[in-house]
XYZ file of C-alpha atoms in Angstrom:
250
model
C 165.066 -0.676 137.600
C 161.492 0.618 137.385
C 161.823 0.428 133.581
C 161.834 -3.327 133.024
C 159.904 -3.187 129.772
C 160.541 -4.827 126.377
C 161.069 -1.416 124.796
C 163.899 -0.682 127.264
C 165.912 -3.860 126.731
C 168.965 -3.840 124.475
C 170.532 -6.993 123.076
C 174.303 -6.519 122.826
C 176.148 -9.228 120.962
C 174.858 -12.776 121.152
C 174.244 -13.197 124.862
C 174.472 -9.812 126.587
C 171.338 -8.007 127.684
C 171.416 -4.394 128.846
C 168.666 -2.354 130.469
C 167.989 1.186 129.277
C 166.478 4.278 130.903
C 167.572 3.261 134.394
C 166.875 5.886 137.094
C 164.712 7.936 134.707
C 161.607 7.188 136.766
C 163.434 8.189 139.955
C 164.280 11.553 138.439
C 160.831 12.241 137.008
C 158.931 11.235 140.154
C 161.375 12.528 142.751
C 159.658 14.012 145.768
C 161.946 16.310 147.730
C 159.421 16.568 150.543
C 159.369 12.832 151.251
C 160.798 12.138 154.732
C 162.714 9.030 153.662
C 162.659 8.094 149.963
C 164.669 4.935 150.679
C 161.747 3.242 152.408
C 160.091 2.850 148.977
C 162.939 0.718 147.609
C 161.481 -2.652 148.760
C 158.175 -1.705 147.110
C 159.945 -0.815 143.861
C 161.880 -4.091 143.979
C 158.617 -6.044 144.183
C 157.325 -4.074 141.205
C 160.494 -4.962 139.287
C 159.979 -8.664 139.932
C 156.380 -8.416 138.748
C 157.570 -6.579 135.640
C 160.131 -9.355 135.095
C 157.333 -11.925 135.186
C 155.376 -9.983 132.573
C 158.480 -9.654 130.449
C 159.180 -13.404 130.511
C 155.526 -14.125 129.723
C 155.556 -11.695 126.788
C 158.742 -13.242 125.419
C 157.375 -16.770 125.812
C 154.204 -15.852 123.921
C 156.023 -13.473 121.558
C 153.333 -10.866 122.101
C 152.828 -7.867 124.358
C 149.095 -8.575 124.334
C 149.804 -11.718 126.355
C 150.491 -9.706 129.522
C 147.205 -7.822 129.477
C 145.089 -8.715 132.490
C 142.320 -10.440 130.510
C 144.841 -12.553 128.571
C 147.187 -13.650 131.347
C 145.451 -16.963 132.106
C 145.295 -17.903 128.426
C 148.962 -17.001 128.076
C 149.880 -19.164 131.067
C 148.019 -22.094 129.528
C 150.014 -21.575 126.345
C 153.258 -21.535 128.331
C 152.239 -24.754 130.119
C 151.652 -26.484 126.793
C 154.762 -25.213 125.026
C 157.437 -24.854 127.717
C 158.721 -26.602 130.810
C 156.919 -26.626 134.130
C 159.822 -24.692 135.604
C 159.179 -21.731 133.324
C 155.459 -21.707 134.149
C 156.205 -21.871 137.893
C 158.702 -19.034 137.526
C 156.161 -16.803 135.795
C 153.449 -17.726 138.303
C 155.757 -16.878 141.189
C 156.646 -13.498 139.733
C 153.075 -12.543 138.862
C 151.538 -13.651 142.166
C 150.748 -10.625 144.292
C 150.378 -11.620 147.919
C 150.862 -9.052 150.629
C 152.489 -11.539 152.999
C 154.903 -12.838 150.357
C 158.139 -10.920 149.903
C 159.728 -12.060 146.651
C 163.481 -11.937 146.118
C 165.801 -12.671 143.225
C 167.434 -15.388 145.333
C 164.178 -17.330 145.333
C 164.352 -17.556 141.543
C 167.547 -19.595 141.503
C 166.014 -22.972 142.499
C 163.365 -22.447 139.820
C 166.004 -21.880 137.155
C 167.794 -25.024 138.293
C 170.706 -26.465 136.327
C 170.033 -24.069 133.441
C 171.955 -21.496 135.429
C 175.160 -23.503 135.010
C 174.830 -23.422 131.228
C 174.848 -19.636 131.323
C 177.668 -19.596 133.859
C 179.737 -21.826 131.567
C 179.025 -19.508 128.623
C 180.164 -16.507 130.683
C 183.383 -18.277 131.655
C 184.128 -19.156 128.031
C 183.479 -15.568 126.991
C 185.779 -14.328 129.746
C 188.538 -16.682 128.556
C 188.199 -15.437 124.981
C 188.321 -11.788 126.072
C 191.323 -12.443 128.325
C 193.145 -14.148 125.469
C 192.461 -11.227 123.132
C 193.508 -8.747 125.826
C 196.796 -10.572 126.367
C 197.520 -10.262 122.640
C 196.908 -6.521 122.734
C 199.092 -6.161 125.813
C 201.937 -7.827 123.913
C 201.323 -5.529 120.949
C 201.444 -2.491 123.212
C 204.736 -3.609 124.751
C 206.406 -4.008 121.365
C 204.877 -0.754 120.147
C 206.498 1.137 123.021
C 209.877 -0.303 122.039
C 209.432 0.802 118.429
C 208.329 4.276 119.535
C 211.425 4.656 121.694
C 213.634 3.506 118.844
C 211.889 5.914 116.487
C 212.508 8.892 118.791
C 216.231 8.094 118.905
C 217.143 6.852 115.409
C 218.383 9.560 113.027
C 217.247 12.426 115.234
C 218.489 15.620 113.505
C 219.972 16.994 116.711
C 219.778 16.942 120.480
C 221.033 19.690 122.729
C 222.567 21.440 119.700
C 224.538 18.313 118.781
C 223.714 17.379 115.156
C 225.709 14.120 115.379
C 224.037 12.864 118.560
C 222.066 10.072 116.872
C 225.081 8.898 114.839
C 227.550 8.375 117.677
C 228.004 6.185 120.714
C 225.064 4.113 121.915
C 222.748 5.715 119.349
C 224.861 4.387 116.470
C 224.445 0.827 117.741
C 220.679 1.380 117.975
C 220.682 2.630 114.390
C 222.441 -0.537 113.235
C 219.982 -2.594 115.261
C 217.102 -0.806 113.545
C 218.587 -1.796 110.194
C 219.078 -5.376 111.416
C 215.473 -5.426 112.585
C 213.663 -3.760 109.693
C 215.968 -3.111 106.738
C 217.476 -6.469 105.892
C 217.696 -7.572 102.272
C 218.000 -10.913 100.510
C 221.106 -12.042 98.590
C 219.828 -10.488 95.365
C 219.088 -7.139 97.062
C 215.330 -7.478 97.476
C 213.773 -6.361 100.808
C 213.546 -9.285 103.219
C 210.258 -9.070 105.062
C 209.715 -11.496 107.925
C 207.306 -10.451 110.663
C 208.357 -13.391 112.829
C 211.947 -12.112 112.752
C 210.824 -8.645 113.875
C 208.649 -9.935 116.709
C 211.249 -12.417 117.899
C 214.008 -9.800 117.953
C 211.824 -7.261 119.749
C 210.885 -9.812 122.409
C 214.551 -10.632 123.027
C 215.347 -6.907 123.000
C 212.641 -6.166 125.562
C 213.730 -9.039 127.795
C 217.402 -8.038 127.607
C 218.519 -11.449 126.375
C 222.244 -12.268 126.648
C 222.115 -13.669 123.098
C 224.538 -11.875 120.786
C 223.873 -10.656 117.255
C 226.108 -9.298 114.511
C 225.405 -5.738 113.362
C 226.912 -4.390 110.157
C 227.124 -0.789 108.964
C 225.505 0.165 105.659
C 228.901 0.544 103.955
C 229.888 -2.907 105.294
C 233.059 -1.425 106.789
C 232.093 -1.846 110.439
C 230.872 -4.959 112.246
C 229.725 -4.992 115.863
C 228.862 -8.049 117.949
C 226.549 -7.059 120.799
C 223.957 -8.705 123.001
C 220.315 -7.746 123.292
C 221.002 -6.832 126.923
C 223.627 -4.279 125.833
C 221.270 -2.871 123.208
C 218.490 -2.533 125.776
C 220.861 -0.658 128.083
C 221.773 1.670 125.208
C 218.089 2.267 124.503
C 217.315 3.131 128.111
C 220.215 5.577 128.383
C 219.488 7.242 125.039
C 215.779 7.557 125.639
C 216.469 8.999 129.071
C 218.551 11.714 127.390
C 215.727 12.522 124.983
C 213.206 12.540 127.834
C 215.366 14.812 129.950
C 215.782 17.270 127.100
C 212.039 17.227 126.471
C 211.110 17.931 130.073
C 213.893 20.389 130.832
C 212.628 23.801 131.904
C 214.335 27.006 130.943
């Protein structure tokens, strides 16, 4: 990181922490003449762990003054009085500078102990919530694509110089289905709005259900009994015609 400082930490949401200004120090201090810049990485990693110790100490004492050299021992005494022994040992481990000791993040895990599982559980719960919300949006997108396809076909003024294209054949059945889906009215002529009806019909339409429905023309002179599977086949054929006309090159 090389920028593990309180001023470079962003709190996103309730439990997400993000680090800012990463790689800035690498850019500003880059030495093109160095024979092998990678050999400094272990040194920088040790500096990061020391910076992490200072960060935890500053957060525990709620003061940046706590990490100043002359105040470190007093701050550690405060941590020992106010927090668990595990936290004090963690800070001591991170702030101890011994040439023969190579600190690693893996060594921190036993010091954190069972507290790690609390965070892991929180992450799993968050992942479940996000997955649930994503699944809802995926369903919305699927139904939206169906409505878009219907919209490109229903009452299209013309296709391939045929002004009656959308009012004949398979397209006429799709027009009646659109009315069955969205334009139904109650017995006294008022619009009948039922979102559950729309979603249920679209799901059966998308799945190509063999269930049959009764479609009636607006003048009530024509009645068609068709299945969702037949309507889906009509949609695929009609949309393919529109797509072909759209992508046809002169």
